[in-house]
XYZ file of C-alpha atoms in Angstrom:
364
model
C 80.975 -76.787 -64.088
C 84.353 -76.530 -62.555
C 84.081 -73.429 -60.010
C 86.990 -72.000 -61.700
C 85.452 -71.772 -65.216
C 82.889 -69.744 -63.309
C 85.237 -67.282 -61.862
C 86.532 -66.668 -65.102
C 83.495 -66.269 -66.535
C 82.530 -63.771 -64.393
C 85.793 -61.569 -63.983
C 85.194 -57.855 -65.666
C 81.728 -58.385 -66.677
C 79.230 -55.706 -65.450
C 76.355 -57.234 -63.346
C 73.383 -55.717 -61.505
C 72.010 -56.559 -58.213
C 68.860 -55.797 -57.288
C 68.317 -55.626 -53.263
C 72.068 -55.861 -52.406
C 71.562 -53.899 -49.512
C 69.713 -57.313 -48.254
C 70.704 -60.464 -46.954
C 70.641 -62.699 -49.985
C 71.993 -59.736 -51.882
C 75.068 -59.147 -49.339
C 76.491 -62.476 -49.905
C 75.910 -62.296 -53.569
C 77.399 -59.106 -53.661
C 80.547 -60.440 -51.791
C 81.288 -63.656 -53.686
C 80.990 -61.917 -56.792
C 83.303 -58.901 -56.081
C 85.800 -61.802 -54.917
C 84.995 -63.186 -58.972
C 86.654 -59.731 -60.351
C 83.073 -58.669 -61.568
C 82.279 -54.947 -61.916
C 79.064 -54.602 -59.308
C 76.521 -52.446 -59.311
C 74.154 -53.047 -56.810
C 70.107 -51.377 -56.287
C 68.091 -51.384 -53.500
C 66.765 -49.576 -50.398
C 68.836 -48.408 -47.140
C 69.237 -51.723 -45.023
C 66.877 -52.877 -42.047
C 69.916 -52.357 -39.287
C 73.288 -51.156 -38.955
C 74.324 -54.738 -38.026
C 73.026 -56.124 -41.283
C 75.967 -57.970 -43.547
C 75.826 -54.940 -45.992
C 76.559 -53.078 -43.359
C 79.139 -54.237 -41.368
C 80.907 -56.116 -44.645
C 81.103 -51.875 -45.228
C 79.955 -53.108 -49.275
C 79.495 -49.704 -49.891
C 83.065 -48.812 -50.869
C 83.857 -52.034 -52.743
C 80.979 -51.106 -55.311
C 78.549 -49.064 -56.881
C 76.450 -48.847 -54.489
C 72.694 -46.862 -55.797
C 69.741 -46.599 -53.538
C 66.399 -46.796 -54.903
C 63.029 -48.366 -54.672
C 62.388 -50.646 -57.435
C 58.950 -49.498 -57.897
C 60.714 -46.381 -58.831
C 60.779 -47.005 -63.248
C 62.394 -43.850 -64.406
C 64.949 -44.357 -61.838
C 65.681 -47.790 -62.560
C 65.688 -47.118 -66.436
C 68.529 -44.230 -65.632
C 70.601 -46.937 -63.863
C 70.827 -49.580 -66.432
C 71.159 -47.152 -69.214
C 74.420 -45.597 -67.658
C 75.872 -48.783 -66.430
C 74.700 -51.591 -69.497
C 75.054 -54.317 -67.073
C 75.407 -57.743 -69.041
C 73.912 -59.568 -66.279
C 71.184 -59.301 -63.888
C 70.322 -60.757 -60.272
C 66.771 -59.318 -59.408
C 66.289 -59.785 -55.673
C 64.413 -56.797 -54.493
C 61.427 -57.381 -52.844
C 59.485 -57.766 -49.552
C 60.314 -60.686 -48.089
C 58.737 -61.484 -45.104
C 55.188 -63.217 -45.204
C 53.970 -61.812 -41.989
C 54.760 -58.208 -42.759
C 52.724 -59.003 -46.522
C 49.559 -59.214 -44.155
C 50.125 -56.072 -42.619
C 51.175 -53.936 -46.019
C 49.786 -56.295 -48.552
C 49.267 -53.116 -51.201
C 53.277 -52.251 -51.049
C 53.928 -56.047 -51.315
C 52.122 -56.321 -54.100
C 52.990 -53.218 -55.855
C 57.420 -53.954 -54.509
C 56.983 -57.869 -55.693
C 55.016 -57.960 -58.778
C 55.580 -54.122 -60.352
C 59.193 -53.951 -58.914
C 59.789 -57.161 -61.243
C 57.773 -55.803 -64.293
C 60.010 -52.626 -63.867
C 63.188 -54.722 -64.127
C 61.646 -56.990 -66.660
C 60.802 -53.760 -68.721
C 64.546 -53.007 -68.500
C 65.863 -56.146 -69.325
C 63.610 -56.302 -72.222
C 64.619 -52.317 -73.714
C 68.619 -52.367 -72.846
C 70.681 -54.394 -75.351
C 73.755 -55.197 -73.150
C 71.536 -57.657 -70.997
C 71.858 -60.766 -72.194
C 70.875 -62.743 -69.119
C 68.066 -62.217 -66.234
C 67.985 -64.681 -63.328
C 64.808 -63.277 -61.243
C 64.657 -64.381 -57.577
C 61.202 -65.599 -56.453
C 61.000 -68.201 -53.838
C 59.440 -71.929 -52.676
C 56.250 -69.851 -51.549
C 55.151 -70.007 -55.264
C 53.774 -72.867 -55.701
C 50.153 -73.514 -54.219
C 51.123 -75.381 -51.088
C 48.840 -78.001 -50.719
C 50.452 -79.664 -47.758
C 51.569 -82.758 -49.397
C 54.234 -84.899 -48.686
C 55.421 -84.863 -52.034
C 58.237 -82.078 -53.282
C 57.058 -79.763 -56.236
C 58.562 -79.698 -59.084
C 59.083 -76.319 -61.739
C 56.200 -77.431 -63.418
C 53.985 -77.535 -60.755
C 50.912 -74.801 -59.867
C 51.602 -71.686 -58.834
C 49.331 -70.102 -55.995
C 49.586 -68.425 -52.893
C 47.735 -68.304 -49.368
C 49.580 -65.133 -48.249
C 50.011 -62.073 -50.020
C 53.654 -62.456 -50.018
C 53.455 -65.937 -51.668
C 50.725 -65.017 -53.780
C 52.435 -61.600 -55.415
C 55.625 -64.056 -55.603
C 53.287 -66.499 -57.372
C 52.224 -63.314 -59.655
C 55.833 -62.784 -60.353
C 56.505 -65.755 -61.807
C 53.473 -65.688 -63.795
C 54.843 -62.130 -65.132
C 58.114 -63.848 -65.744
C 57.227 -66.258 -67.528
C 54.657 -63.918 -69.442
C 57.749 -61.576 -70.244
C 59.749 -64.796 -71.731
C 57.210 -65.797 -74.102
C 55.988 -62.763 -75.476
C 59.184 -60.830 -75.819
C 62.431 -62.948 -75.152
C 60.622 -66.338 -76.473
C 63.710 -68.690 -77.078
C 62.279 -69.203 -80.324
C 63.544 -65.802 -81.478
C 66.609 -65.990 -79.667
C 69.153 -65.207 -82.456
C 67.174 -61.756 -82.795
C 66.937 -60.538 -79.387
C 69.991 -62.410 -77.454
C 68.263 -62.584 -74.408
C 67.702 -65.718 -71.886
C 65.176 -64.786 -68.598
C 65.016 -67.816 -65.945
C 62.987 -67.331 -62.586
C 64.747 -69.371 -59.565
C 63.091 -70.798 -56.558
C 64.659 -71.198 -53.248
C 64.046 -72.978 -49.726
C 64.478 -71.028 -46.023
C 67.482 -69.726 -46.355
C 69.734 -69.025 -43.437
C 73.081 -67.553 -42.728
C 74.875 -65.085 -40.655
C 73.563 -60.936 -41.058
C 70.160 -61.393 -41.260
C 68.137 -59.537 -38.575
C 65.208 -59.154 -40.090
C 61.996 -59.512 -37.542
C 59.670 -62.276 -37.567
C 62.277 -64.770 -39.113
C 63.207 -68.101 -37.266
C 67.320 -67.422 -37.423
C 67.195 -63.762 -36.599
C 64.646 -63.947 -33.749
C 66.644 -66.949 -32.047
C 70.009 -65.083 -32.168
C 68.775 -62.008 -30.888
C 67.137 -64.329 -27.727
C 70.624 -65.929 -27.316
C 72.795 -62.660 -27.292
C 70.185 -61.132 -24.912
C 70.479 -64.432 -23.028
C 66.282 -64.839 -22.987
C 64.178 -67.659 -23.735
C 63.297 -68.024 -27.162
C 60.370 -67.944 -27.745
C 59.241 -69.868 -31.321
C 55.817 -70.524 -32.937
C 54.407 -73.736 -34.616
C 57.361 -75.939 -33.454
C 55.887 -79.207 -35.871
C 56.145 -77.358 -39.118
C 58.787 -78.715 -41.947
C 60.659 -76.268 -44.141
C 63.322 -77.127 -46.328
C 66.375 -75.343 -44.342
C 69.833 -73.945 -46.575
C 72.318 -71.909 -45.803
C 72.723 -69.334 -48.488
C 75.712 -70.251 -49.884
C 73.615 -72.971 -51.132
C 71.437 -71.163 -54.069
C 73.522 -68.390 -54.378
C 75.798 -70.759 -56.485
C 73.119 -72.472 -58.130
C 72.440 -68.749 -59.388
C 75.625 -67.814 -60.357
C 76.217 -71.207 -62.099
C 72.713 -71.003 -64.177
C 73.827 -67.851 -65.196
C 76.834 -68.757 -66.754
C 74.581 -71.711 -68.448
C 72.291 -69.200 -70.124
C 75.159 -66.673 -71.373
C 76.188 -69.524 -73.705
C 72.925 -71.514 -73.851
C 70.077 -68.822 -73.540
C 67.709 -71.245 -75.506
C 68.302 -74.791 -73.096
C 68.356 -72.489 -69.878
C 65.712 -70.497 -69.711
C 62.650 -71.372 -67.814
C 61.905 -72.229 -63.914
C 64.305 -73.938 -61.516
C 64.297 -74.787 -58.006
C 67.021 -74.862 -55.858
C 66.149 -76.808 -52.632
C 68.236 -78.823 -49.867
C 68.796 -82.317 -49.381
C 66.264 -84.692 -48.069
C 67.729 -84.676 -44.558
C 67.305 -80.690 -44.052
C 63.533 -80.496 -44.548
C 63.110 -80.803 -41.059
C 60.469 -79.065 -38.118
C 61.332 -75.856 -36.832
C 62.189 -77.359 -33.255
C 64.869 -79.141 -34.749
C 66.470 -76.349 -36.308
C 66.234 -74.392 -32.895
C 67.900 -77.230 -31.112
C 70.536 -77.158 -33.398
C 71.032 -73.605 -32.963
C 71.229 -73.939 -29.413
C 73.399 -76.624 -29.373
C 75.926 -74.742 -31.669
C 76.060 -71.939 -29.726
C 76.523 -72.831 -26.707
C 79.173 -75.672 -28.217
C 77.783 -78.634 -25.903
C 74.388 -79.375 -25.069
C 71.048 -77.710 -25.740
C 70.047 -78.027 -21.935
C 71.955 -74.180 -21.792
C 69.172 -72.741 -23.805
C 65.615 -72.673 -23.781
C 63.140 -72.087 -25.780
C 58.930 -72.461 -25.711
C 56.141 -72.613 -27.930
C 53.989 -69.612 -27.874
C 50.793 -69.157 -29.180
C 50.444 -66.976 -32.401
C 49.163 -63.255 -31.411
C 47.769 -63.357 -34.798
C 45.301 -64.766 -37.051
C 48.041 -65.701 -40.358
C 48.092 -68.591 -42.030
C 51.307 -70.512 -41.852
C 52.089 -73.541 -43.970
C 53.038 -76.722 -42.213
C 55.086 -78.773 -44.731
C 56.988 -76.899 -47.915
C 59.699 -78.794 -49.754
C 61.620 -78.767 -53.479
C 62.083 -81.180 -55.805
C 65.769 -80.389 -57.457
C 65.836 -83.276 -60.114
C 66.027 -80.563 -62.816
C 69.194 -78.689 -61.106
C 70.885 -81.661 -60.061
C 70.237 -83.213 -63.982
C 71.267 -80.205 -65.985
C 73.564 -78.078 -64.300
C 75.042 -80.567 -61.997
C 74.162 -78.801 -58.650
C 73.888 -80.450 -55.809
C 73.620 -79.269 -52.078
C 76.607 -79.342 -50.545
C 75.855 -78.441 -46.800
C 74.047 -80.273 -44.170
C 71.380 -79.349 -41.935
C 74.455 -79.548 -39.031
C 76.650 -77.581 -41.276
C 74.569 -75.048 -42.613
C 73.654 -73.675 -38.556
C 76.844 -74.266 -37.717
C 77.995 -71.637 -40.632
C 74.960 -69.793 -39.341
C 76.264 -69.470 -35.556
C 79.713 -68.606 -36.352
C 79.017 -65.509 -38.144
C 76.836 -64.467 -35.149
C 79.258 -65.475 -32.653
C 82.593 -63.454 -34.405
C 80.869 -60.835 -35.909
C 81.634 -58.028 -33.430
C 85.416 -59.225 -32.795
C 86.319 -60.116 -36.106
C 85.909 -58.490 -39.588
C 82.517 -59.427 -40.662
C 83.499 -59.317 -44.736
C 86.496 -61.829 -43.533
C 84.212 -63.969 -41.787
C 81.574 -64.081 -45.002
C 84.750 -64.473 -47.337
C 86.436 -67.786 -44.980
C 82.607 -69.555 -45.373
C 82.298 -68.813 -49.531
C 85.616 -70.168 -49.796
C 84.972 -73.446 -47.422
C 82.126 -73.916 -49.404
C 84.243 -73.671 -52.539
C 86.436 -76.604 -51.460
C 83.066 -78.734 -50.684
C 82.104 -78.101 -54.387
């Protein structure tokens, strides 16, 4: 779809994100309010005042509600006043090694956060499309060199993947029994669940994340200081999904019946790489010459998690019917990546975020 048929899709329609305040939900946030659309966003305060919600100052360029999503009544208030047409569900907890330490509150934020928006969805008739955020961490991960496809088994080592892995299950549950494209033409309503790779770009600084942890080692000008060097993930920049999101959900307003269902949106071939390779990168962008300017080290884990070795996507179903491709390279996606981190505190942050959405434009 031509990326301005999207913009005019979206201009003046009412959409709801859940987790704005976040990272995925930032950039979201922006590129839509840049669409025209009428934006109101749910979620909790944000991890640091440096985060992109933050310092993009999104809370005077929409509605901006805080809440837990675990919270129903307050979450049934907010789409009763507002009738969103659309919905973006990312609220959650994201972070696999935090899910070890409060596995009860990921459970209960990941799997009864998304019943409580699925509940809403279901009960308010100005919804007519849900695209629910889950991740690559759904699928049971059986180290093979083979990418999975939507129609592979879910599972879960981690109580993170696993609740994500319950999600989808309650997605999917929700779709047949109450929004089954069967009975479309009585209840309007198309539900898809969307699965993404290791996303990176610049305001994220949450803890325990590869992107985050290295920036804050190179602004402090200390070795970094990384853990299971070997293992493969498929890398994107955010840019990357976030339009596969926006551009299923313009499939499903016209198409609820063909569009429904799972889809992964992974990277190219070439950026499923090891973590080392990503941190050389990094280094090598930020220092703009060679990589010999930074260090890093392998340290052993503290802890006792379980951490996957090899994760990666199959996007034959994206690329097929919706015509999505990845646009950004491994190279391109970091170097995106560093220059947020590097101009962020002499430049406007939300005219940083806006330059990248619309150099990725041009690419698509």
């Amino acid at each position: 779809m031509d990326i301005n048929k999207i913009r005019d899709f979206f201009k003046g329609k009412t959409v709801l994100i859940t987790g704005h305040t976040g990272f995925k939900g930032s950039w979201l946030s922006i590129w839509l309010k840049e669409l025209g659309v009428n934006i109101i966003g749910y979620g909790l305060d944000p991890y640091t005042e440096n985060d992109n919600f933050v310092v993009c100052k999104l809370n005077n360029k929409m509605t901006d509600i805080r809440g837990d999503i675990r919270d129903d009544e307050k979450l049934k208030f907010v789409f009763n006043k507002y009738k969103p047409e659309i919905v973006f569900h990312l609220a959650a907890q994201p972070l696999v090694g935090l899910s070890y330490k409060i596995p009860k509150e990921t459970y209960e934020t990941n799997v009864i956060g998304t019943l409580n928006v699925l509940e809403c969805i279901k009960n308010t008739d100005s919804v007519k499309v849900g695209v629910m955020i889950t991740t690559d961490k759904c699928y049971e991960n059986k180290e093979q060199i083979w990418s999975y496809r939507e129609v592979d088994a879910l599972g879960g080592y981690d109580p993170y993947s696993a609740s994500k892995a319950c999600a989808e299950l309650l997605i999917a549950s929700y779709r047949n029994s109450f929004m089954n494209t069967e009975n479309y033409a009585e209840h309007g309503k198309a539900i898809a669940s969307v699965r993404a790779g290791n996303v990176i770009g610049g305001g994220d600084w949450a803890k325990d994340r590869l992107i985050p942890d290295c920036i804050r080692s190179l602004i402090n000008n200390r070795t970094i200081e990384i853990r299971n060097s070997d293992s493969v993930r498929p890398w994107q920049h955010v840019l990357e999904p976030l339009y596969g999101y926006m551009l299923l959900a313009t499939k499903m307003y016209s198409d609820g019946i063909k569009y429904s269902g799972a889809w992964n949106f992974g990277p190219n071939y070439t950026s499923i790489v090891p973590v080392k390779k990503v941190v050389n990168f990094l280094i090598q962008y930020w220092e703009g010459d060679s990589i010999e300017k930074g260090l890093w080290k392998n340290v052993q884990s503290t802890s006792n998690y379980h951490e996957s070795k090899l994760l990666s996507l199959d996007c034959t179903k994206a690329k097929t019917y919706l015509e999505w491709y990845p646009r950004l390279s491994i190279e391109k996606s970091i170097d995106f990546t560093v220059r947020w981190y590097k101009n962020f505190f002499i430049q406007d942050p939300y005219e940083i975020c806006l330059k990248q959405i619309k150099n990725y434009i041009n690419l698509v």
